[in-house]
Amino acid sequence: MTLHNEPAHQTPFLPPACLGVMGGGQLARMFIQAAHQLGYQTAVLDPDPTCPAAALTHHFVHTKYDDPKGLQHLAELSVAVTTEFENVPQSCLETLAQTRWVSPPSKAVGVSQDRALEKAAITQAGFEVAPYQVLSDGSQVNEETQKLLPGILKTTRMGYDGKGQQRLKTLEDLHSALNAASKGLGSPTFVLEKQLPLLTECSVVIARSFDDHVVHLPVQLNVHRGGILFSTTVIPNWIDSALSDELIHASTELARALNYVGVLCVEFFVLQNDHTSTDPKFHWVINEIAPRPHNSAHHSLNSCSISQFELQVRTLAKLPLTQPTQHSPCLMLNLMGEMWLGGPSTSNEMRQQTEPPWADILSLPGTHLHLYGKQEARVGRKMGHLNITALDASTALQTFNACCKILGVDPGIHKPLMFGAP
Ligand code: ATP
Ligand code: MG
């Protein structure tokens, strides 16, 4: 068995070595694009041969994630393996780690797969989360539960993009949700989280090397709609500098507490009404972590000297990390399936799929279109993203608004996160 902490294993894996990735969605696609730019070969394992990364990778292993032969084949092809999503079974990463360098470590991925474990780990590291209770059936409801309402009931496992979540107002709502779940398959465990009054949402992406060097991307301001990320704004000097420092520090310390190596995203809730004019301070809690590059840092492809995907390549290949710098203000807009289907409806039925007017978008200076090669548009499906950069913030905002108008979405209001900001 290879011991990855031996001195020989501290040397980088240089191109044209082959880097492997579990999963072939858009995050894998952008990871392999960064790997190819640096001269690496790539191998992807995914059960779907039409997945976004399949068309681009040198080697494609077409099996289920937990297929022993598939895992063995991926390990044979690759010098090191990463994952593009947290729900790959932890045991698969453990199997791969017996013979290959794997980043992020399987244990940290396992923590992020389970909201209850994740919240416990965040709390143990010394950071606050939204008040919560772990529940699997109605008998566990007690006098503390009432204090968590109105709240959000989230399945502990397999949730993403707001899926597996229900907003509840009363104990009756809670009991009927738990009853309904107990009649379904698998009797899931939940966390009931108090619904917090959010001022805004932020996220931080950091990269930590095997030898504890940590770098970060700028703090990202995120807008969610219907539980799905709508836009991210990254404009220099738009975030209170004390808050920015705190969030970057917390992300770094959390990565250390988890013995994390690789790219990690930490999502924060910044809360309303918890500051005074004499001691201005934003109050925040950690929402959750993602053990991988994150949608909210896609801006880095066009706004920063090193993108989050290059950071993933560097941490996986044990290449040096240098601190990325932001060269352009940027807004990122997610391109959702409904933009292909003529507007926001909850139904996919009988709606003709039409390509949005990309020529109009690309006629505007500073627009960077990233499409993931998905053939079928569905409501709520992420088809791509648009990064908008400019020399100054107001031009970037104007272009963002113009793009939203072309695409038929409400741009919303984007403003700095500062005391006294309008
Ligand atoms: P993703 O995978 O896209 O990050 P997710 O399915 O893991 O999403 P969460 O991050 O838990 O879901 O929640 C999605 C969004 O719902 C949050 O970004 C936030 O806008 C809202 N939300 C979740 N929990 C709370 C809460 N306790 N109080 C207020 N709003 C919340
Ligand atoms: Mg989230």
Short mmCIF file of C-alpha atoms and ligand atoms in Angstrom, two decimals:
data_model
loop_
_atom_site.label_atom_id
_atom_site.label_comp_id
_atom_site.label_asym_id
_atom_site.label_seq_id
_atom_site.Cartn_x
_atom_site.Cartn_y
_atom_site.Cartn_z
CA MET A 1 0.00 0.00 0.00
CA THR A 2 1.27 3.49 -0.81
CA LEU A 3 1.96 5.69 2.20
CA HIS A 4 1.10 9.14 1.01
CA ASN A 5 2.91 10.95 3.79
CA GLU A 6 6.32 9.51 2.85
CA PRO A 7 8.79 12.18 1.66
CA ALA A 8 8.59 10.86 -1.92
CA HIS A 9 4.93 11.61 -1.88
CA GLN A 10 5.41 15.25 -1.01
CA THR A 11 6.75 15.96 -4.49
CA PRO A 12 4.25 17.27 -7.05
CA PHE A 13 2.59 15.15 -9.69
CA LEU A 14 3.77 16.93 -12.81
CA PRO A 15 2.02 17.06 -16.19
CA PRO A 16 1.29 15.09 -18.31
CA ALA A 17 0.26 12.81 -15.42
CA CYS A 18 -3.39 11.86 -15.36
CA LEU A 19 -5.68 13.36 -12.70
CA GLY A 20 -8.88 11.50 -11.88
CA VAL A 21 -12.26 12.81 -10.77
CA MET A 22 -15.30 11.09 -9.33
CA GLY A 23 -18.38 12.48 -11.08
CA GLY A 24 -18.74 14.13 -14.48
CA GLY A 25 -21.04 17.13 -13.95
CA GLN A 26 -20.20 20.75 -14.69
CA LEU A 27 -17.77 21.02 -11.78
CA ALA A 28 -15.77 18.09 -13.16
CA ARG A 29 -15.94 19.63 -16.62
CA MET A 30 -14.43 22.90 -15.39
CA PHE A 31 -11.87 21.01 -13.28
CA ILE A 32 -10.65 19.06 -16.30
CA GLN A 33 -10.55 22.21 -18.43
CA ALA A 34 -8.19 23.72 -15.82
CA ALA A 35 -6.18 20.48 -15.67
CA HIS A 36 -5.83 20.39 -19.46
CA GLN A 37 -4.64 23.99 -19.49
CA LEU A 38 -1.85 22.97 -17.13
CA GLY A 39 -0.93 20.05 -19.37
CA TYR A 40 -2.50 17.19 -17.41
CA GLN A 41 -4.45 14.29 -18.77
CA THR A 42 -7.75 13.49 -17.06
CA ALA A 43 -9.95 10.53 -16.21
CA VAL A 44 -13.61 10.81 -15.16
CA LEU A 45 -15.85 8.16 -13.58
CA ASP A 46 -19.59 8.69 -13.99
CA PRO A 47 -22.62 6.44 -14.55
CA ASP A 48 -23.96 8.77 -17.26
CA PRO A 49 -22.03 8.71 -20.56
CA THR A 50 -23.71 11.98 -21.63
CA CYS A 51 -22.54 13.89 -18.52
CA PRO A 52 -20.93 17.34 -19.09
CA ALA A 53 -17.33 16.14 -18.57
CA ALA A 54 -17.56 13.03 -20.76
CA ALA A 55 -16.99 14.82 -24.06
CA LEU A 56 -13.83 16.54 -22.86
CA THR A 57 -11.88 14.03 -20.80
CA HIS A 58 -9.05 11.82 -22.06
CA HIS A 59 -10.41 8.76 -20.25
CA PHE A 60 -13.99 8.02 -19.27
CA VAL A 61 -14.89 5.22 -16.87
CA HIS A 62 -18.53 4.40 -17.39
CA THR A 63 -19.67 2.65 -14.20
CA LYS A 64 -21.63 3.33 -11.04
CA TYR A 65 -19.64 5.24 -8.41
CA ASP A 66 -19.30 2.21 -6.14
CA ASP A 67 -18.42 -0.33 -8.82
CA PRO A 68 -15.17 -2.00 -7.61
CA LYS A 69 -13.91 -2.55 -11.17
CA GLY A 70 -14.69 1.05 -12.10
CA LEU A 71 -12.84 2.36 -9.04
CA GLN A 72 -9.89 0.11 -9.81
CA HIS A 73 -9.82 1.31 -13.41
CA LEU A 74 -9.93 4.97 -12.32
CA ALA A 75 -7.07 4.33 -9.88
CA GLU A 76 -5.01 2.60 -12.57
CA LEU A 77 -5.50 5.52 -14.94
CA SER A 78 -4.78 8.29 -12.40
CA VAL A 79 -1.93 9.41 -10.15
CA ALA A 80 -4.36 11.24 -7.86
CA VAL A 81 -8.14 11.48 -7.56
CA THR A 82 -10.57 14.21 -6.50
CA THR A 83 -14.35 14.42 -6.38
CA GLU A 84 -16.71 16.92 -7.95
CA PHE A 85 -19.56 16.39 -5.51
CA GLU A 86 -20.01 15.44 -1.87
CA ASN A 87 -22.51 12.64 -2.33
CA VAL A 88 -20.08 10.15 -3.79
CA PRO A 89 -20.05 7.30 -1.22
CA GLN A 90 -17.32 7.85 1.35
CA SER A 91 -16.28 4.19 1.01
CA CYS A 92 -15.38 4.80 -2.67
CA LEU A 93 -12.92 7.55 -1.73
CA GLU A 94 -11.51 5.27 0.98
CA THR A 95 -10.99 2.50 -1.58
CA LEU A 96 -9.22 4.90 -3.94
CA ALA A 97 -7.09 6.27 -1.08
CA GLN A 98 -5.61 2.83 -0.48
CA THR A 99 -3.54 3.18 -3.64
CA ARG A 100 -3.79 6.81 -4.70
CA TRP A 101 -3.49 10.30 -3.28
CA VAL A 102 -7.07 11.48 -2.77
CA SER A 103 -8.07 15.06 -2.03
CA PRO A 104 -10.30 16.10 -0.33
CA PRO A 105 -9.94 13.42 2.37
CA SER A 106 -12.82 10.94 2.54
CA LYS A 107 -13.51 11.74 6.18
CA ALA A 108 -14.18 15.43 5.50
CA VAL A 109 -16.38 14.50 2.53
CA GLY A 110 -18.29 12.14 4.85
CA VAL A 111 -18.89 14.98 7.31
CA SER A 112 -20.28 17.23 4.59
CA GLN A 113 -22.66 14.47 3.41
CA ASP A 114 -24.63 14.62 6.61
CA ARG A 115 -26.05 17.91 7.87
CA ALA A 116 -26.10 16.65 11.47
CA LEU A 117 -22.42 15.62 11.40
CA GLU A 118 -21.55 18.81 9.55
CA LYS A 119 -23.22 21.09 12.10
CA ALA A 120 -21.57 19.17 14.96
CA ALA A 121 -18.15 19.55 13.30
CA ILE A 122 -18.65 23.27 12.70
CA THR A 123 -19.73 23.80 16.30
CA GLN A 124 -16.82 21.74 17.58
CA ALA A 125 -14.45 23.92 15.58
CA GLY A 126 -15.80 26.89 17.55
CA PHE A 127 -18.24 28.43 15.07
CA GLU A 128 -21.93 29.14 15.30
CA VAL A 129 -24.66 27.55 13.15
CA ALA A 130 -28.42 28.26 13.02
CA PRO A 131 -30.14 26.76 16.11
CA TYR A 132 -31.23 23.24 15.14
CA GLN A 133 -32.44 19.88 16.32
CA VAL A 134 -31.92 16.44 14.77
CA LEU A 135 -35.24 14.61 14.32
CA SER A 136 -36.23 11.30 12.82
CA ASP A 137 -39.77 11.01 14.14
CA GLY A 138 -42.47 12.90 16.02
CA SER A 139 -41.59 11.34 19.40
CA GLN A 140 -38.41 13.45 19.53
CA VAL A 141 -40.33 16.72 19.35
CA ASN A 142 -39.96 18.46 22.73
CA GLU A 143 -40.30 21.87 24.37
CA GLU A 144 -37.13 23.09 22.62
CA THR A 145 -38.62 22.32 19.21
CA GLN A 146 -41.19 25.12 19.37
CA LYS A 147 -38.36 27.67 19.63
CA LEU A 148 -37.11 26.54 16.20
CA LEU A 149 -40.35 27.51 14.45
CA PRO A 150 -40.84 28.96 11.93
CA GLY A 151 -38.10 26.68 10.67
CA ILE A 152 -36.76 24.68 7.77
CA LEU A 153 -36.85 20.91 7.88
CA LYS A 154 -33.92 19.56 5.88
CA THR A 155 -33.05 15.95 5.16
CA THR A 156 -29.66 15.24 6.71
CA ARG A 157 -28.43 13.55 3.53
CA MET A 158 -28.59 14.09 -0.24
CA GLY A 159 -29.94 17.66 -0.25
CA TYR A 160 -28.74 20.21 -2.79
CA ASP A 161 -30.16 23.31 -4.49
CA GLY A 162 -32.80 23.49 -1.74
CA LYS A 163 -34.07 19.98 -2.52
CA GLY A 164 -35.25 17.90 0.45
CA GLN A 165 -36.28 21.05 2.38
CA GLN A 166 -39.66 22.14 3.74
CA ARG A 167 -40.48 25.45 5.39
CA LEU A 168 -42.69 24.91 8.43
CA LYS A 169 -44.58 27.35 10.65
CA THR A 170 -46.28 25.26 13.35
CA LEU A 171 -45.81 22.07 15.35
CA GLU A 172 -48.74 20.61 13.40
CA ASP A 173 -46.87 21.26 10.14
CA LEU A 174 -43.84 19.56 11.64
CA HIS A 175 -45.73 16.48 12.81
CA SER A 176 -47.44 16.03 9.47
CA ALA A 177 -44.10 16.41 7.60
CA LEU A 178 -42.45 13.81 9.87
CA ASN A 179 -45.46 11.48 9.55
CA ALA A 180 -45.46 11.74 5.78
CA ALA A 181 -41.71 11.02 5.71
CA SER A 182 -42.07 7.96 7.94
CA LYS A 183 -44.50 6.46 5.39
CA GLY A 184 -42.04 6.93 2.51
CA LEU A 185 -38.99 4.88 1.64
CA GLY A 186 -35.96 4.81 3.88
CA SER A 187 -37.35 6.86 6.85
CA PRO A 188 -34.87 9.74 6.58
CA THR A 189 -33.37 11.73 9.45
CA PHE A 190 -33.83 15.50 9.42
CA VAL A 191 -32.45 18.62 10.94
CA LEU A 192 -35.01 21.22 11.87
CA GLU A 193 -33.28 24.58 11.57
CA LYS A 194 -34.63 27.85 12.86
CA GLN A 195 -35.44 30.19 9.98
CA LEU A 196 -33.10 33.13 10.50
CA PRO A 197 -33.68 36.71 9.36
CA LEU A 198 -30.99 36.98 6.70
CA LEU A 199 -29.42 40.29 5.81
CA THR A 200 -27.50 38.53 3.06
CA GLU A 201 -25.57 35.38 2.25
CA CYS A 202 -21.84 35.14 1.70
CA SER A 203 -19.43 32.36 0.84
CA VAL A 204 -15.69 31.90 0.91
CA VAL A 205 -13.63 29.46 -1.14
CA ILE A 206 -10.27 28.50 0.27
CA ALA A 207 -7.64 26.07 -0.91
CA ARG A 208 -5.43 24.24 1.58
CA SER A 209 -2.36 22.32 0.49
CA PHE A 210 -1.10 19.04 1.94
CA ASP A 211 1.48 21.07 3.89
CA ASP A 212 -1.01 23.54 5.38
CA HIS A 213 -0.60 26.46 3.05
CA VAL A 214 -3.97 28.22 2.73
CA VAL A 215 -5.08 30.73 0.10
CA HIS A 216 -8.52 32.19 -0.51
CA LEU A 217 -10.75 33.81 -3.11
CA PRO A 218 -12.51 37.10 -2.27
CA VAL A 219 -15.66 36.92 -0.13
CA GLN A 220 -18.68 36.34 -2.37
CA LEU A 221 -22.11 37.95 -1.95
CA ASN A 222 -24.81 35.50 -2.95
CA VAL A 223 -28.49 35.86 -3.84
CA HIS A 224 -30.64 32.72 -3.72
CA ARG A 225 -34.08 32.35 -5.29
CA GLY A 226 -36.22 29.37 -4.38
CA GLY A 227 -33.26 27.79 -2.55
CA ILE A 228 -31.06 27.95 -5.69
CA LEU A 229 -28.16 30.34 -6.22
CA PHE A 230 -29.31 33.12 -8.56
CA SER A 231 -26.29 35.43 -8.65
CA THR A 232 -22.94 36.13 -7.01
CA THR A 233 -21.36 39.55 -6.74
CA VAL A 234 -17.65 40.06 -6.15
CA ILE A 235 -16.69 43.71 -6.21
CA PRO A 236 -13.57 45.00 -4.44
CA ASN A 237 -14.32 47.01 -1.29
CA TRP A 238 -18.00 46.05 -1.31
CA ILE A 239 -17.77 44.04 1.92
CA ASP A 240 -17.01 45.47 5.34
CA SER A 241 -13.33 44.64 5.78
CA ALA A 242 -13.67 43.35 9.36
CA LEU A 243 -16.44 40.99 8.27
CA SER A 244 -14.44 39.85 5.25
CA ASP A 245 -11.42 39.09 7.46
CA GLU A 246 -13.58 37.16 9.93
CA LEU A 247 -15.18 35.00 7.23
CA ILE A 248 -11.84 34.18 5.61
CA HIS A 249 -10.33 33.40 9.01
CA ALA A 250 -13.28 31.16 9.95
CA SER A 251 -13.05 29.27 6.64
CA THR A 252 -9.32 28.72 7.12
CA GLU A 253 -9.71 27.51 10.69
CA LEU A 254 -12.58 25.21 9.76
CA ALA A 255 -10.46 23.64 7.01
CA ARG A 256 -7.67 23.06 9.54
CA ALA A 257 -10.10 21.58 12.08
CA LEU A 258 -11.34 19.13 9.43
CA ASN A 259 -7.76 18.25 8.33
CA TYR A 260 -8.98 19.36 4.97
CA VAL A 261 -6.78 19.33 1.86
CA GLY A 262 -8.21 20.70 -1.36
CA VAL A 263 -10.76 23.35 -2.29
CA LEU A 264 -13.42 24.04 0.33
CA CYS A 265 -16.39 26.39 0.21
CA VAL A 266 -17.94 27.72 3.39
CA GLU A 267 -21.42 29.28 3.14
CA PHE A 268 -22.42 31.95 5.65
CA PHE A 269 -25.66 33.59 6.70
CA VAL A 270 -25.18 37.26 7.64
CA LEU A 271 -28.00 38.18 10.00
CA GLN A 272 -30.21 41.24 10.24
CA ASN A 273 -30.53 43.59 13.21
CA ASP A 274 -27.77 42.36 15.38
CA HIS A 275 -25.50 45.35 15.36
CA THR A 276 -25.56 48.71 17.06
CA SER A 277 -24.27 52.03 15.81
CA THR A 278 -21.79 52.30 18.69
CA ASP A 279 -20.24 48.88 18.06
CA PRO A 280 -20.90 48.17 14.42
CA LYS A 281 -20.40 44.50 13.82
CA PHE A 282 -22.11 42.06 11.53
CA HIS A 283 -23.38 38.88 13.12
CA TRP A 284 -23.05 35.69 11.12
CA VAL A 285 -23.38 31.93 11.35
CA ILE A 286 -22.07 29.17 9.13
CA ASN A 287 -24.76 27.59 6.94
CA GLU A 288 -22.86 24.67 5.47
CA ILE A 289 -19.70 23.57 3.71
CA ALA A 290 -19.06 22.09 0.28
CA PRO A 291 -15.92 19.94 -0.04
CA ARG A 292 -15.22 21.08 -3.60
CA PRO A 293 -15.36 24.12 -5.87
CA HIS A 294 -18.68 25.91 -5.55
CA ASN A 295 -21.14 27.60 -7.87
CA SER A 296 -20.63 30.89 -6.02
CA ALA A 297 -16.94 30.97 -7.02
CA HIS A 298 -17.46 30.43 -10.76
CA HIS A 299 -16.72 34.16 -11.14
CA SER A 300 -13.06 33.32 -10.45
CA LEU A 301 -12.75 31.92 -13.99
CA ASN A 302 -12.88 35.50 -15.31
CA SER A 303 -12.22 37.76 -12.32
CA CYS A 304 -9.19 36.30 -10.55
CA SER A 305 -5.59 35.45 -11.32
CA ILE A 306 -6.22 31.81 -10.31
CA SER A 307 -9.63 30.17 -10.64
CA GLN A 308 -11.12 27.82 -8.08
CA PHE A 309 -10.64 24.95 -10.56
CA GLU A 310 -6.95 25.68 -10.97
CA LEU A 311 -6.72 25.74 -7.17
CA GLN A 312 -8.31 22.28 -7.17
CA VAL A 313 -5.75 21.06 -9.72
CA ARG A 314 -2.89 22.57 -7.72
CA THR A 315 -3.97 21.04 -4.41
CA LEU A 316 -4.56 17.65 -6.03
CA ALA A 317 -1.23 17.69 -7.86
CA LYS A 318 0.64 19.07 -4.79
CA LEU A 319 1.74 22.11 -6.78
CA PRO A 320 2.47 25.34 -4.89
CA LEU A 321 -0.41 27.62 -3.96
CA THR A 322 -0.06 31.35 -4.39
CA GLN A 323 -2.63 33.86 -3.20
CA PRO A 324 -5.10 34.64 -6.04
CA THR A 325 -5.72 38.31 -6.75
CA GLN A 326 -8.93 39.75 -8.16
CA HIS A 327 -8.33 41.78 -11.32
CA SER A 328 -11.94 42.69 -12.24
CA PRO A 329 -15.20 43.42 -10.47
CA CYS A 330 -17.58 40.62 -11.42
CA LEU A 331 -21.17 39.47 -11.24
CA MET A 332 -22.10 35.86 -11.97
CA LEU A 333 -25.56 34.89 -13.16
CA ASN A 334 -26.69 31.26 -13.18
CA LEU A 335 -28.26 30.19 -16.47
CA MET A 336 -31.21 28.03 -15.51
CA GLY A 337 -33.23 25.65 -17.69
CA GLU A 338 -36.26 27.93 -17.57
CA MET A 339 -34.34 30.46 -19.70
CA TRP A 340 -34.54 27.87 -22.52
CA LEU A 341 -38.20 27.18 -21.85
CA GLY A 342 -39.65 30.67 -22.12
CA GLY A 343 -39.85 31.71 -18.49
CA PRO A 344 -40.31 30.69 -14.88
CA SER A 345 -42.94 27.97 -14.66
CA THR A 346 -42.78 24.99 -12.35
CA SER A 347 -43.76 22.64 -15.14
CA ASN A 348 -41.52 21.28 -17.91
CA GLU A 349 -44.49 19.96 -19.84
CA MET A 350 -44.91 20.66 -23.54
CA ARG A 351 -42.65 23.66 -23.54
CA GLN A 352 -40.51 24.17 -26.57
CA GLN A 353 -36.79 24.42 -25.87
CA THR A 354 -35.23 27.48 -27.52
CA GLU A 355 -31.62 28.61 -27.20
CA PRO A 356 -31.45 32.00 -25.44
CA PRO A 357 -30.15 34.93 -27.57
CA TRP A 358 -26.45 34.49 -26.82
CA ALA A 359 -25.40 36.79 -29.68
CA ASP A 360 -27.21 39.67 -27.95
CA ILE A 361 -25.54 38.80 -24.64
CA LEU A 362 -22.10 38.49 -26.21
CA SER A 363 -22.46 41.81 -28.00
CA LEU A 364 -22.13 43.45 -24.56
CA PRO A 365 -18.50 44.06 -23.50
CA GLY A 366 -17.40 42.03 -20.47
CA THR A 367 -19.76 39.07 -20.87
CA HIS A 368 -18.21 35.60 -20.51
CA LEU A 369 -20.53 32.73 -21.38
CA HIS A 370 -19.97 29.29 -19.85
CA LEU A 371 -22.33 26.54 -21.02
CA TYR A 372 -22.06 23.01 -19.66
CA GLY A 373 -23.10 21.10 -22.80
CA LYS A 374 -26.35 19.78 -21.32
CA GLN A 375 -28.75 18.82 -24.09
CA GLU A 376 -32.01 18.97 -22.19
CA ALA A 377 -33.20 22.10 -20.42
CA ARG A 378 -35.36 21.53 -17.36
CA VAL A 379 -36.82 23.96 -14.84
CA GLY A 380 -34.32 24.33 -11.98
CA ARG A 381 -31.46 22.72 -13.96
CA LYS A 382 -28.18 24.63 -14.10
CA MET A 383 -27.29 24.83 -17.80
CA GLY A 384 -24.39 27.27 -17.50
CA HIS A 385 -23.40 30.59 -16.02
CA LEU A 386 -22.57 34.04 -17.24
CA ASN A 387 -19.70 36.01 -15.76
CA ILE A 388 -19.81 39.76 -16.26
CA THR A 389 -16.64 41.75 -15.71
CA ALA A 390 -15.81 45.42 -16.22
CA LEU A 391 -13.18 47.95 -15.27
CA ASP A 392 -15.51 49.43 -12.65
CA ALA A 393 -18.44 48.29 -10.51
CA SER A 394 -21.13 50.47 -12.04
CA THR A 395 -20.37 49.26 -15.59
CA ALA A 396 -20.46 45.64 -14.40
CA LEU A 397 -23.83 46.25 -12.71
CA GLN A 398 -25.26 47.96 -15.81
CA THR A 399 -24.17 45.07 -18.02
CA PHE A 400 -25.62 42.56 -15.53
CA ASN A 401 -28.97 44.37 -15.61
CA ALA A 402 -28.91 44.46 -19.42
CA CYS A 403 -28.19 40.70 -19.57
CA CYS A 404 -31.05 39.97 -17.16
CA LYS A 405 -33.39 42.01 -19.35
CA ILE A 406 -32.37 40.04 -22.45
CA LEU A 407 -32.85 36.77 -20.57
CA GLY A 408 -36.19 37.83 -19.05
CA VAL A 409 -35.20 37.66 -15.37
CA ASP A 410 -35.48 40.24 -12.62
CA PRO A 411 -31.91 41.39 -11.81
CA GLY A 412 -32.79 42.31 -8.21
CA ILE A 413 -30.82 44.90 -6.28
CA HIS A 414 -27.12 44.48 -5.62
CA LYS A 415 -25.48 46.65 -3.02
CA PRO A 416 -22.39 46.71 -0.82
CA LEU A 417 -22.37 45.05 2.58
CA MET A 418 -21.18 48.00 4.65
CA PHE A 419 -22.49 49.94 7.59
CA GLY A 420 -24.29 53.01 6.38
CA ALA A 421 -24.42 51.74 2.79
CA PRO A 422 -27.58 52.81 0.97
P1 ATP B 1 -27.01 24.25 -2.08
O1 ATP B 1 -26.64 22.87 -2.35
O2 ATP B 1 -27.47 25.02 -3.27
O3 ATP B 1 -26.01 25.03 -1.27
P2 ATP B 1 -28.79 23.21 -0.08
O4 ATP B 1 -29.83 22.35 -0.65
O5 ATP B 1 -27.63 22.61 0.59
O6 ATP B 1 -28.33 24.23 -1.17
P3 ATP B 1 -29.12 25.18 2.03
O7 ATP B 1 -27.83 25.84 1.74
O8 ATP B 1 -29.27 24.53 3.35
O9 ATP B 1 -29.55 24.13 0.92
O10 ATP B 1 -30.33 26.19 1.84
C1 ATP B 1 -30.58 26.80 0.58
C2 ATP B 1 -30.97 28.25 0.82
O11 ATP B 1 -32.17 28.33 1.62
C3 ATP B 1 -29.94 29.04 1.62
O12 ATP B 1 -28.89 29.49 0.80
C4 ATP B 1 -30.82 30.16 2.18
O13 ATP B 1 -31.14 31.10 1.18
C5 ATP B 1 -32.11 29.42 2.54
N1 ATP B 1 -32.00 28.92 3.94
C6 ATP B 1 -31.57 27.69 4.32
N2 ATP B 1 -31.58 27.56 5.67
C7 ATP B 1 -32.00 28.72 6.17
C8 ATP B 1 -32.23 29.23 7.51
N3 ATP B 1 -32.00 28.48 8.59
N4 ATP B 1 -32.71 30.49 7.65
C9 ATP B 1 -32.97 31.25 6.55
N5 ATP B 1 -32.77 30.85 5.27
C10 ATP B 1 -32.28 29.61 5.06
MG MG B 2 -26.38 25.77 0.44
#
